[in-house]
Tab-separated table of C-alpha atoms in Angstrom:
chain	number	residue	atom	x	y	z
U	128	MET	CA	-0.185	0.049	-0.036
U	129	ILE	CA	1.032	3.836	-1.505
U	130	VAL	CA	0.751	6.643	1.149
U	131	ALA	CA	1.254	10.001	-1.237
U	132	VAL	CA	1.610	12.970	0.758
U	133	LYS	CA	2.090	16.783	-0.563
U	134	LEU	CA	3.315	18.855	1.792
U	135	GLY	CA	2.574	22.066	0.434
U	136	GLY	CA	3.946	25.549	0.573
U	137	ALA	CA	2.220	27.374	3.409
U	138	ALA	CA	3.295	24.842	5.402
U	139	ILE	CA	6.395	23.971	5.169
U	140	THR	CA	7.623	28.214	4.175
U	141	ASN	CA	6.174	31.392	5.488
U	142	LYS	CA	4.320	32.685	2.027
U	143	LYS	CA	4.310	36.280	3.275
U	144	ASN	CA	8.080	36.445	2.579
U	145	VAL	CA	10.834	35.485	0.128
U	146	CYS	CA	13.018	32.098	0.927
U	147	GLU	CA	12.356	31.817	4.204
U	148	TYR	CA	11.233	28.197	5.956
U	149	GLY	CA	8.582	28.168	8.427
U	150	GLN	CA	8.437	28.261	11.991
U	151	SER	CA	6.892	24.306	12.042
U	152	LEU	CA	8.947	22.723	9.367
U	153	ASN	CA	11.203	20.964	11.858
U	154	ASP	CA	8.434	19.715	13.744
U	155	LEU	CA	6.486	18.634	10.289
U	156	LEU	CA	9.929	16.352	9.691
U	157	ASP	CA	9.349	15.136	12.965
U	158	GLN	CA	5.564	14.015	12.322
U	159	VAL	CA	6.809	13.062	8.973
U	160	GLU	CA	8.574	10.379	10.505
U	161	GLN	CA	6.822	9.465	12.928
U	162	ALA	CA	4.370	8.895	9.582
U	163	TYR	CA	6.892	7.006	7.764
U	164	ARG	CA	8.324	4.541	11.052
U	165	VAL	CA	4.492	3.708	11.560
U	166	LEU	CA	3.654	3.152	8.247
U	167	GLN	CA	7.402	1.155	7.670
U	168	ALA	CA	6.139	-1.423	10.255
U	169	GLN	CA	3.323	-1.902	8.502
U	170	GLY	CA	4.600	-3.170	5.445
U	171	HIS	CA	3.892	0.000	4.336
U	172	GLN	CA	5.383	2.986	1.262
U	173	LEU	CA	5.321	6.235	1.788
U	174	ILE	CA	5.828	8.963	-1.482
U	175	LEU	CA	6.486	12.949	-0.365
U	176	ILE	CA	6.252	16.281	-2.786
U	177	HIS	CA	6.219	19.145	-2.005
U	178	GLY	CA	5.238	22.700	-3.170
U	179	ALA	CA	7.451	25.659	-3.200
U	180	GLY	CA	5.888	28.356	-1.571
U	181	SER	CA	8.255	31.717	-0.869
U	182	PHE	CA	10.774	29.488	-2.614
U	183	GLY	CA	8.956	29.395	-5.780
U	184	HIS	CA	5.968	31.452	-5.722
U	185	PRO	CA	7.227	35.726	-5.556
U	186	GLN	CA	10.105	34.192	-8.171
U	187	ALA	CA	7.497	33.207	-11.043
U	188	LYS	CA	5.171	35.905	-10.370
U	189	GLN	CA	8.083	38.480	-10.488
U	190	TYR	CA	9.335	36.629	-13.924
U	191	GLN	CA	6.588	35.659	-15.236
U	192	LEU	CA	7.929	32.065	-15.779
U	193	LYS	CA	3.980	30.238	-15.595
U	194	ALA	CA	3.296	31.916	-19.085
U	195	GLY	CA	6.623	31.027	-20.425
U	196	TRP	CA	8.668	33.199	-22.899
U	197	GLU	CA	6.895	32.087	-25.938
U	198	THR	CA	10.125	32.376	-28.002
U	199	SER	CA	12.352	29.617	-29.488
U	200	LEU	CA	14.952	31.333	-26.900
U	201	PRO	CA	14.797	33.274	-23.532
U	202	ASP	CA	15.901	36.894	-23.259
U	203	ASP	CA	17.818	37.800	-21.100
U	204	ASN	CA	15.228	38.569	-17.625
U	205	TYR	CA	13.342	35.111	-18.497
U	206	ARG	CA	17.097	33.407	-18.412
U	207	LYS	CA	17.833	35.337	-15.097
U	208	GLY	CA	14.443	34.232	-13.341
U	209	PHE	CA	14.623	30.918	-14.788
U	210	SER	CA	17.969	30.075	-13.061
U	211	HIS	CA	16.879	32.194	-9.941
U	212	ILE	CA	13.652	30.642	-9.637
U	213	ARG	CA	15.642	27.087	-10.149
U	214	ALA	CA	18.147	27.815	-7.066
U	215	CYS	CA	15.692	28.796	-5.229
U	216	LEU	CA	13.974	25.328	-5.645
U	217	GLN	CA	16.840	23.643	-5.190
U	218	GLN	CA	17.755	24.613	-1.879
U	219	LEU	CA	14.449	24.380	-0.250
U	220	ASN	CA	14.622	20.915	-2.085
U	221	THR	CA	18.233	20.069	0.231
U	222	THR	CA	16.891	21.373	3.217
U	223	ILE	CA	14.571	19.511	2.908
U	224	ILE	CA	15.732	15.996	2.081
U	225	THR	CA	18.899	16.569	5.015
U	226	LYS	CA	16.499	17.465	6.796
U	227	LEU	CA	14.727	13.844	6.494
U	228	GLU	CA	17.762	12.291	6.364
U	229	GLU	CA	19.451	13.351	9.758
U	230	ARG	CA	15.709	11.884	10.766
U	231	ASP	CA	17.222	8.675	9.016
U	232	VAL	CA	14.041	8.469	6.577
U	233	PRO	CA	15.678	7.063	3.394
U	234	VAL	CA	14.685	9.624	0.990
U	235	LEU	CA	15.477	10.075	-2.488
U	236	ALA	CA	14.887	13.940	-4.499
U	237	ILE	CA	13.509	13.478	-7.604
U	238	THR	CA	13.690	17.118	-9.220
U	239	PRO	CA	10.644	16.889	-12.422
U	240	ILE	CA	12.646	19.014	-14.597
U	241	ASP	CA	15.219	16.553	-15.096
U	242	TYR	CA	12.160	13.880	-16.366
U	243	ILE	CA	9.171	16.286	-17.519
U	244	THR	CA	9.731	18.785	-20.576
U	245	THR	CA	5.274	20.121	-20.661
U	246	TRP	CA	2.946	20.941	-23.421
U	247	ASP	CA	1.721	24.603	-23.500
U	248	GLY	CA	1.383	23.980	-19.507
U	249	ALA	CA	1.298	21.956	-17.079
U	250	GLU	CA	-1.830	20.784	-16.710
U	251	GLU	CA	-2.289	20.182	-21.027
U	252	THR	CA	0.362	17.346	-20.970
U	253	PRO	CA	-0.908	13.732	-20.806
U	254	THR	CA	0.167	11.154	-18.080
U	255	GLU	CA	2.397	9.635	-20.444
U	256	ARG	CA	5.100	11.983	-21.155
U	257	PHE	CA	4.807	11.795	-17.090
U	258	SER	CA	5.144	8.245	-16.560
U	259	GLN	CA	7.932	7.942	-19.387
U	260	GLY	CA	10.673	9.065	-16.730
U	261	LEU	CA	9.826	10.418	-13.349
U	262	ILE	CA	6.572	7.702	-12.888
U	263	THR	CA	9.021	4.961	-13.721
U	264	ARG	CA	11.814	6.663	-11.200
U	265	THR	CA	8.860	7.183	-8.616
U	266	LYS	CA	8.372	3.509	-8.386
U	267	GLN	CA	11.630	2.187	-9.144
U	268	TYR	CA	12.895	4.089	-5.535
U	269	LEU	CA	9.400	2.237	-3.922
U	270	ASP	CA	11.388	-1.127	-4.947
U	271	LEU	CA	14.354	-0.561	-3.584
U	272	GLY	CA	12.548	0.744	0.134
U	273	PHE	CA	13.725	3.690	-0.704
U	274	VAL	CA	11.261	7.807	-0.124
U	275	PRO	CA	10.682	8.986	-2.869
U	276	VAL	CA	10.481	13.178	-2.727
U	277	LEU	CA	9.657	15.594	-5.786
U	278	HIS	CA	8.419	18.962	-5.970
U	279	GLY	CA	6.615	21.276	-7.510
U	280	ASP	CA	9.064	22.509	-10.598
U	281	ALA	CA	9.815	25.003	-12.647
U	282	VAL	CA	10.523	23.309	-15.975
U	283	LEU	CA	11.303	23.505	-19.432
U	284	ASP	CA	7.420	23.512	-22.590
U	285	GLU	CA	7.278	22.493	-25.982
U	286	MET	CA	4.889	25.582	-27.048
U	287	ARG	CA	5.747	28.495	-23.655
U	288	GLY	CA	9.924	28.243	-23.373
U	289	CYS	CA	8.632	27.300	-19.852
U	290	THR	CA	5.906	27.124	-16.994
U	291	ILE	CA	5.341	26.357	-13.922
U	292	LEU	CA	4.925	22.461	-12.592
U	293	SER	CA	2.294	22.369	-9.752
U	294	GLY	CA	3.478	19.665	-7.146
U	295	ASP	CA	-0.621	19.045	-6.743
U	296	VAL	CA	-0.182	18.094	-10.382
U	297	ILE	CA	2.490	15.594	-10.193
U	298	LEU	CA	0.516	13.992	-7.230
U	299	TYR	CA	-2.953	13.688	-9.826
U	300	HIS	CA	-0.360	11.618	-12.160
U	301	LEU	CA	1.441	9.834	-9.389
U	302	SER	CA	-2.223	8.422	-8.899
U	303	LYS	CA	-3.331	7.657	-12.113
U	304	CYS	CA	-0.252	5.458	-12.436
U	305	LEU	CA	0.624	3.600	-8.767
U	306	PRO	CA	-1.444	1.786	-6.236
U	307	ILE	CA	-1.723	4.783	-3.859
U	308	ALA	CA	-3.897	4.277	-1.469
U	309	ARG	CA	-5.012	7.869	-0.211
U	310	CYS	CA	-3.162	11.360	-1.002
U	311	ILE	CA	-3.184	13.774	1.844
U	312	PHE	CA	-2.619	16.978	1.333
U	313	VAL	CA	-0.878	18.824	4.346
U	314	THR	CA	-1.383	22.580	4.748
U	315	ASP	CA	-1.032	24.931	7.703
U	316	VAL	CA	-5.265	25.043	7.847
U	317	ASP	CA	-7.408	22.277	8.858
U	318	GLY	CA	-9.681	21.926	5.367
U	319	ILE	CA	-11.485	23.826	3.391
U	320	TYR	CA	-13.381	26.410	4.649
U	321	LYS	CA	-16.740	28.332	3.564
U	322	ALA	CA	-14.853	31.042	4.771
U	323	ASP	CA	-11.253	32.817	5.336
U	324	PRO	CA	-10.065	31.838	8.536
U	325	LYS	CA	-6.837	33.877	8.288
U	326	LEU	CA	-8.908	37.066	7.610
U	327	LYS	CA	-11.394	36.702	10.370
U	328	GLN	CA	-10.395	37.583	14.363
U	329	ALA	CA	-12.529	34.016	15.394
U	330	PRO	CA	-11.371	30.935	12.491
U	331	GLU	CA	-13.141	28.302	14.403
U	332	SER	CA	-16.612	30.570	13.924
U	333	PHE	CA	-16.387	28.979	10.358
U	334	GLU	CA	-17.402	25.727	9.637
U	335	ILE	CA	-15.352	23.449	7.780
U	336	VAL	CA	-16.994	21.370	5.087
U	337	SER	CA	-15.591	17.978	6.074
U	338	ARG	CA	-16.870	15.435	3.912
U	339	ILE	CA	-17.312	16.650	-0.508
U	340	GLN	CA	-19.020	13.561	-2.155
U	341	VAL	CA	-17.662	13.836	-5.831
U	342	THR	CA	-18.898	13.785	-8.956
U	343	ARG	CA	-18.823	14.087	-12.408
U	344	GLU	CA	-21.334	17.274	-11.987
U	345	PRO	CA	-20.031	20.571	-11.768
U	346	GLN	CA	-19.653	21.898	-7.951
U	347	ASN	CA	-19.990	25.014	-6.776
U	348	ILE	CA	-16.911	25.216	-4.027
U	349	GLU	CA	-15.653	28.168	-3.462
U	350	THR	CA	-12.792	29.524	-0.680
U	351	THR	CA	-11.492	32.412	-0.446
U	352	GLN	CA	-7.970	33.415	-1.612
U	353	LEU	CA	-5.682	35.145	0.184
U	354	ALA	CA	-3.398	38.423	-1.242
U	355	VAL	CA	0.076	36.048	-1.430
U	356	ALA	CA	1.194	34.894	-4.761
U	357	ASP	CA	0.034	31.701	-5.568
U	358	VAL	CA	0.936	31.363	-9.604
U	359	THR	CA	-0.104	27.436	-8.454
U	360	GLY	CA	-3.975	27.999	-7.610
U	361	GLY	CA	-3.554	28.015	-3.878
U	362	MET	CA	-6.794	26.484	-2.615
U	363	GLN	CA	-8.960	26.647	-5.245
U	364	GLY	CA	-5.961	24.241	-7.140
U	365	LYS	CA	-6.005	21.874	-4.570
U	366	ILE	CA	-9.541	21.880	-4.636
U	367	LYS	CA	-9.541	20.940	-8.324
U	368	TRP	CA	-6.901	18.234	-8.599
U	369	ALA	CA	-8.266	16.527	-5.516
U	370	LYS	CA	-11.664	16.076	-7.341
U	371	LYS	CA	-9.406	14.986	-10.337
U	372	ILE	CA	-7.991	12.159	-8.378
U	373	VAL	CA	-10.832	10.883	-6.709
U	374	LEU	CA	-12.834	10.363	-10.066
U	375	ASP	CA	-9.717	9.533	-12.346
U	376	CYS	CA	-7.797	7.346	-10.264
U	377	ARG	CA	-10.844	5.494	-7.634
U	378	THR	CA	-8.531	7.533	-4.578
U	379	ASP	CA	-9.802	8.777	-1.712
U	380	VAL	CA	-8.171	12.646	-1.186
U	381	VAL	CA	-7.417	14.372	2.221
U	382	ILE	CA	-7.306	18.172	3.341
U	383	CYS	CA	-5.890	18.424	6.429
U	384	ARG	CA	-3.340	21.038	8.697
U	385	ALA	CA	0.438	20.054	9.345
U	386	GLY	CA	0.997	18.725	13.098
U	387	THR	CA	-2.464	18.152	13.913
U	388	LYS	CA	-4.500	14.364	15.465
U	389	GLU	CA	-6.115	14.305	12.216
U	390	ALA	CA	-2.985	14.728	9.737
U	391	MET	CA	-1.146	11.570	11.539
U	392	ALA	CA	-3.579	9.610	11.143
U	393	MET	CA	-4.159	10.246	8.041
U	394	MET	CA	-0.638	10.059	7.601
U	395	THR	CA	-0.414	6.121	9.170
U	396	MET	CA	-3.568	5.348	6.981
U	397	GLN	CA	-5.824	5.085	10.166
U	398	ASP	CA	-9.793	5.764	9.410
U	399	THR	CA	-10.279	8.198	12.447
U	400	PHE	CA	-11.976	10.618	10.175
U	401	THR	CA	-12.974	13.904	12.036
U	402	ASP	CA	-14.981	17.445	11.016
U	403	LYS	CA	-11.532	19.128	11.899
U	404	MET	CA	-10.460	17.892	8.108
U	405	THR	CA	-12.240	17.760	4.510
U	406	LEU	CA	-12.004	14.451	2.964
U	407	PHE	CA	-12.445	14.096	-0.339
U	408	THR	CA	-14.683	10.758	-1.942
U	409	LEU	CA	-16.556	9.437	-4.592
U	410	PHE	CA	-20.294	9.439	-4.891
């Protein structure tokens, strides 16, 4: 059984600044280590994907990297921007890998840019392009007993020159090709709120949508966007890809807060569902 965990950029970095780690990063990685031990003892496997947060979103917005350079060659500004964001992402990934290795979690990094060239934006790229390289390497690492660590990335694109590849998209394609039993988005909020809890005085007074039954009919699930750079769509993007994972992969998806007992329960494949998380299931 494989559990796939997406560590959101808001949970591992401070998205209000640039290239700043989150204050609770070490606590979150402690929880990941504990979850790995439990899964290992049960004969299960773990895949980690982390977002970019302040190490990717502000840079992508500054240099307009998601839209790409749309010419045969980038100009000096795009070259500077692409090189800069890649350096920032490598710094974040190295930190995550190093901290987990120090906790004796046998992690191996898989850098998407080395395996993926998208076609007119990451969201339009068929799964076959992912499976040829990145998914094959992920499976190889799992078969050898390692914990693959992937991340949102800036990648080359055949139509745009470059674009931004969200970790949410990677999670979707992995779920299509690997027998993943559960996908967990670990972020800095409890789940999908009907109102943005960060903009209110008493966030506990706002109701969480604890269960979303996904159908192929259009659903009106709206959340307030935060006033921070998020070129991958923020919570609306998570809702979109959570629904696609449930519909196309028949895999349940959970959104929960880092550091909570709910996050630990979900990462260790317990069925202890509470109203302090959002569970997406097939209708």
